[in-house]
Coordinates of C-alpha atoms in Angstrom, one line a residue:
Chain G
X17 CA -17.1 -93.6 27.3
X18 CA -19.9 -95.2 29.6
X19 CA -20.4 -96.7 33.1
X20 CA -20.8 -100.0 32.1
X21 CA -17.1 -99.8 29.4
X22 CA -15.4 -98.3 32.3
X23 CA -16.3 -101.3 34.4
X24 CA -15.7 -103.9 31.8
X25 CA -12.4 -102.0 31.4
X26 CA -11.6 -102.4 35.2
X27 CA -13.0 -105.9 35.4
X28 CA -11.4 -107.4 31.9
X29 CA -8.0 -105.5 33.3
X30 CA -8.2 -106.9 36.5
X31 CA -8.5 -110.4 35.5
X32 CA -6.3 -110.6 32.1
X33 CA -3.9 -107.5 31.8
X34 CA -1.0 -109.3 32.5
X35 CA -2.0 -112.6 30.0
X36 CA -3.2 -110.8 26.8
X37 CA -2.9 -106.9 26.8
X38 CA -4.1 -105.7 23.4
X39 CA -1.3 -103.1 22.4
X40 CA -2.7 -100.8 19.4
X41 CA -0.6 -99.0 17.1
X42 CA -2.2 -95.4 16.3
X43 CA -1.6 -92.5 14.2
X44 CA -2.2 -90.6 10.9
X45 CA -1.7 -92.2 7.2
X46 CA 2.3 -92.7 6.7
X47 CA 3.6 -91.9 10.3
X48 CA 5.3 -95.4 10.3
X49 CA 2.9 -97.4 12.1
X50 CA 3.3 -100.8 10.3
X51 CA 7.3 -100.2 9.5
X52 CA 7.2 -100.0 14.0
X53 CA 4.8 -103.3 14.0
X54 CA 7.1 -105.0 11.3
X55 CA 10.2 -103.9 13.5
X56 CA 8.3 -105.5 16.8
X57 CA 7.6 -108.4 14.9
X58 CA 10.6 -109.3 13.3
X59 CA 12.4 -108.5 16.6
X60 CA 10.3 -110.9 18.6
X61 CA 8.3 -113.2 16.4
X62 CA 11.4 -112.9 13.4
X63 CA 8.4 -112.3 10.9
X64 CA 7.4 -109.3 9.4
X65 CA 3.6 -108.3 10.2
X66 CA 2.4 -106.1 6.6
X67 CA 3.2 -104.4 3.9
X68 CA 4.7 -101.2 4.0
X69 CA 4.6 -98.1 1.0
X70 CA 5.4 -94.3 0.6
X71 CA 1.3 -94.0 -0.5
X72 CA -0.4 -93.4 2.7
X73 CA -3.1 -95.9 3.3
X74 CA -1.2 -98.8 2.9
X75 CA -2.6 -100.5 5.9
X76 CA -6.0 -100.6 5.2
X77 CA -7.5 -103.5 7.8
X78 CA -7.0 -103.8 11.0
X79 CA -4.0 -106.6 11.7
X80 CA -3.3 -108.4 14.8
X81 CA -0.2 -110.5 15.6
X82 CA -0.5 -112.3 18.6
X83 CA 1.1 -113.7 22.0
X84 CA 3.9 -111.2 21.0
X85 CA 6.7 -111.8 24.5
X86 CA 9.3 -109.5 24.5
X87 CA 12.0 -110.0 27.0
X88 CA 13.9 -106.8 28.4
X89 CA 16.4 -106.6 31.2
X90 CA 15.3 -109.7 32.9
X91 CA 11.6 -109.1 32.4
X92 CA 8.9 -110.5 30.1
X93 CA 5.6 -108.8 28.5
X94 CA 3.6 -110.7 26.4
X95 CA 0.6 -108.9 24.2
X96 CA -1.4 -109.2 20.7
X97 CA 0.0 -106.2 18.6
X98 CA -2.9 -104.1 16.9
X99 CA -2.1 -102.6 13.7
X100 CA -4.5 -100.0 12.6
X101 CA -5.2 -98.2 9.6
X102 CA -4.0 -94.5 9.7
X103 CA -6.4 -92.4 10.9
X104 CA -7.3 -88.8 8.4
X105 CA -10.2 -86.7 7.8
X106 CA -10.3 -86.6 4.3
X107 CA -9.1 -89.1 1.5
X108 CA -9.0 -88.0 -1.9
X109 CA -8.6 -90.9 -4.6
X110 CA -6.6 -87.9 -6.7
X111 CA -4.0 -88.1 -4.4
X112 CA -3.3 -91.9 -5.0
X113 CA -3.2 -91.1 -9.1
X114 CA -0.9 -88.6 -8.2
X115 CA 1.2 -91.3 -6.1
X116 CA 1.2 -93.4 -9.6
X117 CA -1.9 -95.6 -9.4
X118 CA -4.2 -96.4 -11.7
X119 CA -7.5 -94.6 -11.3
X120 CA -9.6 -97.5 -10.9
X121 CA -7.1 -98.6 -8.1
X122 CA -7.0 -95.5 -6.7
X123 CA -10.9 -95.2 -6.2
X124 CA -10.6 -99.1 -4.8
X125 CA -7.9 -97.8 -2.5
X126 CA -9.8 -94.7 -1.3
X127 CA -13.0 -96.6 -0.9
X128 CA -11.1 -99.3 1.5
X129 CA -9.0 -96.6 3.2
X130 CA -12.1 -94.9 4.7
X131 CA -13.4 -97.9 5.9
X132 CA -9.9 -98.5 7.7
X133 CA -10.6 -95.1 9.5
X134 CA -13.8 -96.3 10.4
X135 CA -12.8 -99.9 11.9
X136 CA -9.3 -97.9 13.6
X137 CA -12.1 -95.7 15.7
X138 CA -14.3 -98.4 16.2
X139 CA -11.3 -100.3 17.8
X140 CA -10.4 -97.4 20.2
X141 CA -12.6 -98.6 22.7
X142 CA -10.5 -102.2 22.2
X143 CA -7.0 -101.1 23.6
X144 CA -5.4 -101.9 26.9
X145 CA -2.6 -99.5 25.6
X146 CA -1.7 -97.4 22.7
X147 CA 1.9 -96.4 21.2
X148 CA 0.7 -93.3 18.8
X149 CA 3.1 -92.9 15.6
X150 CA 3.8 -90.0 14.4
X151 CA 6.2 -88.6 12.4
X152 CA 8.6 -86.7 13.6
X153 CA 9.7 -84.6 10.3
X154 CA 5.6 -83.0 10.7
X155 CA 3.4 -80.6 12.3
X156 CA 2.5 -82.4 15.5
X157 CA -0.5 -79.8 16.2
X158 CA -2.3 -81.5 13.6
X159 CA -5.8 -81.9 14.7
X160 CA -6.2 -85.7 13.7
X161 CA -3.3 -86.5 16.2
X162 CA -5.0 -84.3 18.8
X163 CA -8.0 -86.2 18.5
X164 CA -6.6 -89.5 18.7
X165 CA -4.9 -88.7 22.1
X166 CA -7.8 -86.5 22.9
X167 CA -10.4 -90.0 23.0
X168 CA -7.6 -92.0 24.7
X169 CA -7.5 -89.7 27.1
X170 CA -11.2 -90.2 27.8
X171 CA -11.0 -93.9 27.8
X172 CA -8.1 -94.0 29.9
X173 CA -6.1 -95.5 27.8
X174 CA -2.2 -95.4 29.0
X175 CA -0.3 -93.9 25.6
X176 CA 3.2 -93.6 24.6
X177 CA 4.0 -91.5 21.8
X178 CA 6.5 -92.7 19.5
X179 CA 8.0 -89.8 17.6
X180 CA 9.2 -91.9 14.5
X181 CA 11.5 -91.1 11.3
X182 CA 14.6 -89.5 13.5
X183 CA 16.2 -90.7 10.4
X184 CA 15.7 -87.9 8.7
X185 CA 17.2 -84.6 8.7
X186 CA 13.9 -82.7 9.3
X187 CA 13.1 -84.8 12.7
X188 CA 12.0 -82.8 15.6
X189 CA 11.3 -84.9 18.4
X190 CA 11.6 -81.6 20.8
X191 CA 8.6 -80.2 19.1
X192 CA 6.7 -83.3 19.6
X193 CA 7.0 -83.5 23.5
X194 CA 6.8 -79.9 23.7
X195 CA 3.0 -80.5 21.7
X196 CA 1.6 -83.1 24.0
X197 CA 3.9 -82.5 27.6
X198 CA 1.6 -85.0 29.3
X199 CA 2.8 -87.9 27.3
X200 CA 6.0 -90.0 27.0
X201 CA 7.3 -88.9 23.9
X202 CA 10.1 -91.2 22.3
X203 CA 12.2 -90.4 19.5
X204 CA 13.1 -93.6 17.3
X205 CA 13.8 -94.3 14.0
X206 CA 11.5 -97.6 13.4
X207 CA 12.9 -98.5 9.8
X208 CA 16.3 -98.1 10.8
X209 CA 15.9 -99.8 14.3
X210 CA 17.0 -96.5 16.1
X211 CA 16.8 -95.9 19.6
X212 CA 14.7 -99.1 19.8
X213 CA 15.8 -100.5 23.0
X214 CA 15.3 -97.2 25.2
X215 CA 11.2 -98.0 23.2
X216 CA 11.1 -101.3 24.4
X217 CA 11.8 -99.7 28.1
X218 CA 9.5 -97.4 27.4
X219 CA 6.9 -99.7 26.3
X220 CA 7.5 -101.9 29.9
X221 CA 6.7 -98.4 31.7
X222 CA 3.8 -98.2 30.1
X223 CA 2.2 -101.4 30.7
X224 CA 3.6 -102.8 33.7
Chain Z
X30 CA -16.1 -67.0 -3.5
X31 CA -15.4 -69.0 0.1
X32 CA -18.1 -68.9 2.1
X33 CA -18.0 -69.0 6.1
X34 CA -20.8 -70.1 8.6
X35 CA -20.9 -69.0 11.6
X36 CA -22.5 -71.3 14.2
X37 CA -23.3 -70.3 17.8
X38 CA -22.8 -72.7 20.4
X39 CA -26.8 -72.1 20.9
X40 CA -27.7 -73.9 17.7
X41 CA -26.2 -77.1 18.8
X42 CA -26.2 -76.9 22.1
X43 CA -29.7 -79.2 22.2
X44 CA -29.0 -81.2 19.9
X45 CA -27.7 -84.8 20.8
X46 CA -24.0 -85.8 19.5
X47 CA -25.9 -87.2 16.1
X48 CA -27.4 -84.0 15.9
X49 CA -24.7 -81.9 16.1
X50 CA -22.2 -84.1 14.1
X51 CA -24.6 -84.3 11.0
X52 CA -25.3 -80.2 11.4
X53 CA -22.0 -79.5 11.1
X54 CA -21.0 -81.9 8.6
X55 CA -24.0 -80.9 6.2
X56 CA -22.9 -77.4 6.3
X57 CA -19.2 -78.7 5.5
X58 CA -21.1 -80.8 2.3
X59 CA -22.7 -77.3 0.9
X60 CA -19.1 -76.0 0.5
X61 CA -19.5 -73.9 3.6
X62 CA -16.5 -73.1 6.3
X63 CA -18.1 -73.8 9.2
X64 CA -16.5 -71.6 12.4
X65 CA -18.3 -73.0 15.4
X66 CA -18.4 -71.5 18.8
X67 CA -16.9 -73.7 21.7
X68 CA -15.9 -77.3 20.3
X69 CA -17.1 -80.4 20.3
X70 CA -16.5 -83.2 22.7
X71 CA -13.2 -85.6 22.0
X72 CA -15.8 -88.4 21.2
X73 CA -18.0 -86.4 19.2
X74 CA -14.9 -85.0 17.1
X75 CA -13.8 -89.3 16.0
X76 CA -18.0 -89.3 15.5
X77 CA -17.8 -86.9 13.2
X78 CA -14.5 -88.2 11.6
X79 CA -16.2 -91.6 11.1
X80 CA -19.3 -89.8 9.7
X81 CA -17.1 -88.1 7.6
X82 CA -15.4 -91.5 6.1
X83 CA -19.0 -93.0 5.4
X84 CA -20.1 -90.2 2.9
X85 CA -16.6 -89.6 1.1
X86 CA -17.1 -90.4 -2.9
X87 CA -16.0 -88.5 -5.5
X88 CA -17.5 -85.0 -5.1
X89 CA -17.0 -85.0 -1.3
X90 CA -13.1 -85.7 -0.3
X91 CA -13.7 -85.1 3.3
X92 CA -13.0 -82.4 5.6
X93 CA -10.2 -80.2 7.7
X94 CA -10.9 -79.6 10.9
X95 CA -9.2 -77.5 13.6
X96 CA -9.8 -76.6 17.1
X97 CA -8.1 -73.4 18.2
X98 CA -8.5 -72.9 22.5
X99 CA -6.4 -69.3 23.4
X100 CA -7.8 -68.8 26.8
X101 CA -8.2 -72.2 28.4
X102 CA -4.3 -72.9 27.3
X103 CA -3.6 -69.8 29.1
X104 CA -5.5 -70.5 32.9
X105 CA -3.7 -71.8 35.1
X106 CA -5.1 -73.1 39.0
X107 CA -8.0 -72.3 40.2
X108 CA -9.3 -70.1 37.0
X109 CA -8.6 -73.5 34.8
X110 CA -10.9 -75.3 37.4
X111 CA -13.6 -73.0 37.0
X112 CA -13.2 -72.7 33.5
X113 CA -13.4 -76.7 33.5
X114 CA -16.7 -77.2 36.0
X115 CA -18.1 -74.3 33.8
X116 CA -18.0 -76.4 30.7
X117 CA -19.0 -79.2 31.7
X118 CA -21.9 -78.0 33.4
X119 CA -23.1 -75.8 30.5
X120 CA -20.8 -77.0 27.4
X121 CA -17.8 -76.5 26.0
X122 CA -17.9 -72.7 24.4
X123 CA -14.3 -71.7 24.8
X124 CA -12.5 -71.2 21.6
X125 CA -13.1 -72.2 17.9
X126 CA -13.4 -75.2 16.2
X127 CA -12.8 -74.9 12.0
X128 CA -14.2 -77.6 9.7
X129 CA -13.9 -77.1 5.9
X130 CA -14.9 -79.0 2.7
X131 CA -11.3 -80.5 2.0
X132 CA -12.3 -79.9 -1.4
X133 CA -11.7 -76.5 -0.6
X134 CA -9.8 -75.9 2.6
X135 CA -6.2 -77.9 1.7
X136 CA -4.5 -77.4 5.7
X137 CA -5.4 -75.3 8.1
X138 CA -2.5 -74.2 9.9
X139 CA -3.0 -72.9 13.8
X140 CA -1.0 -71.5 16.9
X141 CA -2.8 -70.7 19.7
X142 CA -3.8 -67.3 18.7
X143 CA -4.5 -67.6 15.1
X144 CA -5.4 -70.0 12.3
X145 CA -4.6 -69.7 8.6
X146 CA -6.5 -71.8 6.1
X147 CA -5.3 -72.8 2.6
X148 CA -7.3 -72.9 0.2
X149 CA -7.2 -75.0 -2.9
X150 CA -7.7 -74.3 -6.5
X151 CA -9.8 -78.1 -6.4
X152 CA -13.1 -75.8 -6.3
X153 CA -12.1 -74.2 -9.3
X154 CA -11.6 -77.8 -11.0
X155 CA -14.8 -79.2 -9.7
X156 CA -16.8 -76.5 -10.9
X157 CA -15.0 -76.8 -14.5
X158 CA -15.7 -80.6 -14.4
X159 CA -19.6 -79.5 -13.5
X160 CA -19.2 -77.5 -16.7
X161 CA -18.1 -80.0 -18.9
X162 CA -20.5 -82.3 -17.7
X163 CA -23.3 -79.9 -18.7
X164 CA -22.1 -78.9 -22.0
X165 CA -22.0 -82.9 -22.6
X166 CA -25.9 -83.3 -21.4
X167 CA -26.6 -80.4 -23.9

């Protein structure tokens, strides 16, 4: 990150951080970013943010919900929530066909997904704080996770790791914590709202 | 047959970030598994992913990427600091970066001191497809 960008972040942060924090949701595909975005939006705006699917790369464009006002234990936090497409190093349209999509649609989805990954990476510089959503049933040492976290650290962006899908038997939050001991990690089930109050508490600690 | 291309750090040291990414990606697109001495900067890793996405098509599905860095993870205190200073001055030469084309390398599993490359049958499928295409042309 260049000195100018750091300066911009400092000045931007100094004058506007309290009014319009840009909170990003990052992670690999199908980790539950949009499910978590929907949970936050339903809880505090009364409406969902985007569509979710079992087929990876359902979110292929940056989605923003503005002016979310979160109240927790007498405190208020206002932010713009940015849901980003899942970051991946490979996209194969044949995987979408296997998941049940017709060939034409699978190819279209793959093309849009590649653009989505590029946009998600471009938007890293625009974030004030980030929730990295990981699937706690999967290997946390995946290079995509490490690259995302490394890039956020290089930009001095505060990070909270949400180890999602704790409702599943295979979930292993401790493994996520052991992989990334330098970050706060909170186990949640965005789908069922499990541990969501502690998640909101952690969110306050992250940005306040 | 799987081809492994070893890239010493010296080969990318003098290149710009774009040049490094281009070189590594071109090797992966030639269906070679790249074993790079050292590692890219974090920002370069993200740029590598971006560049990969720009080039994905029906034949090139992307890459598998893994960094294994056993030395630094075991260092503590002054040795760790010394290692960081050397890396900042001379580039990060510790560890290895593995970059494999996704049509060959299905998954890279790693623990601190070893890596496992799970290769895919898709290479054979791709060869069969190319053969079929060539036969049709004839």
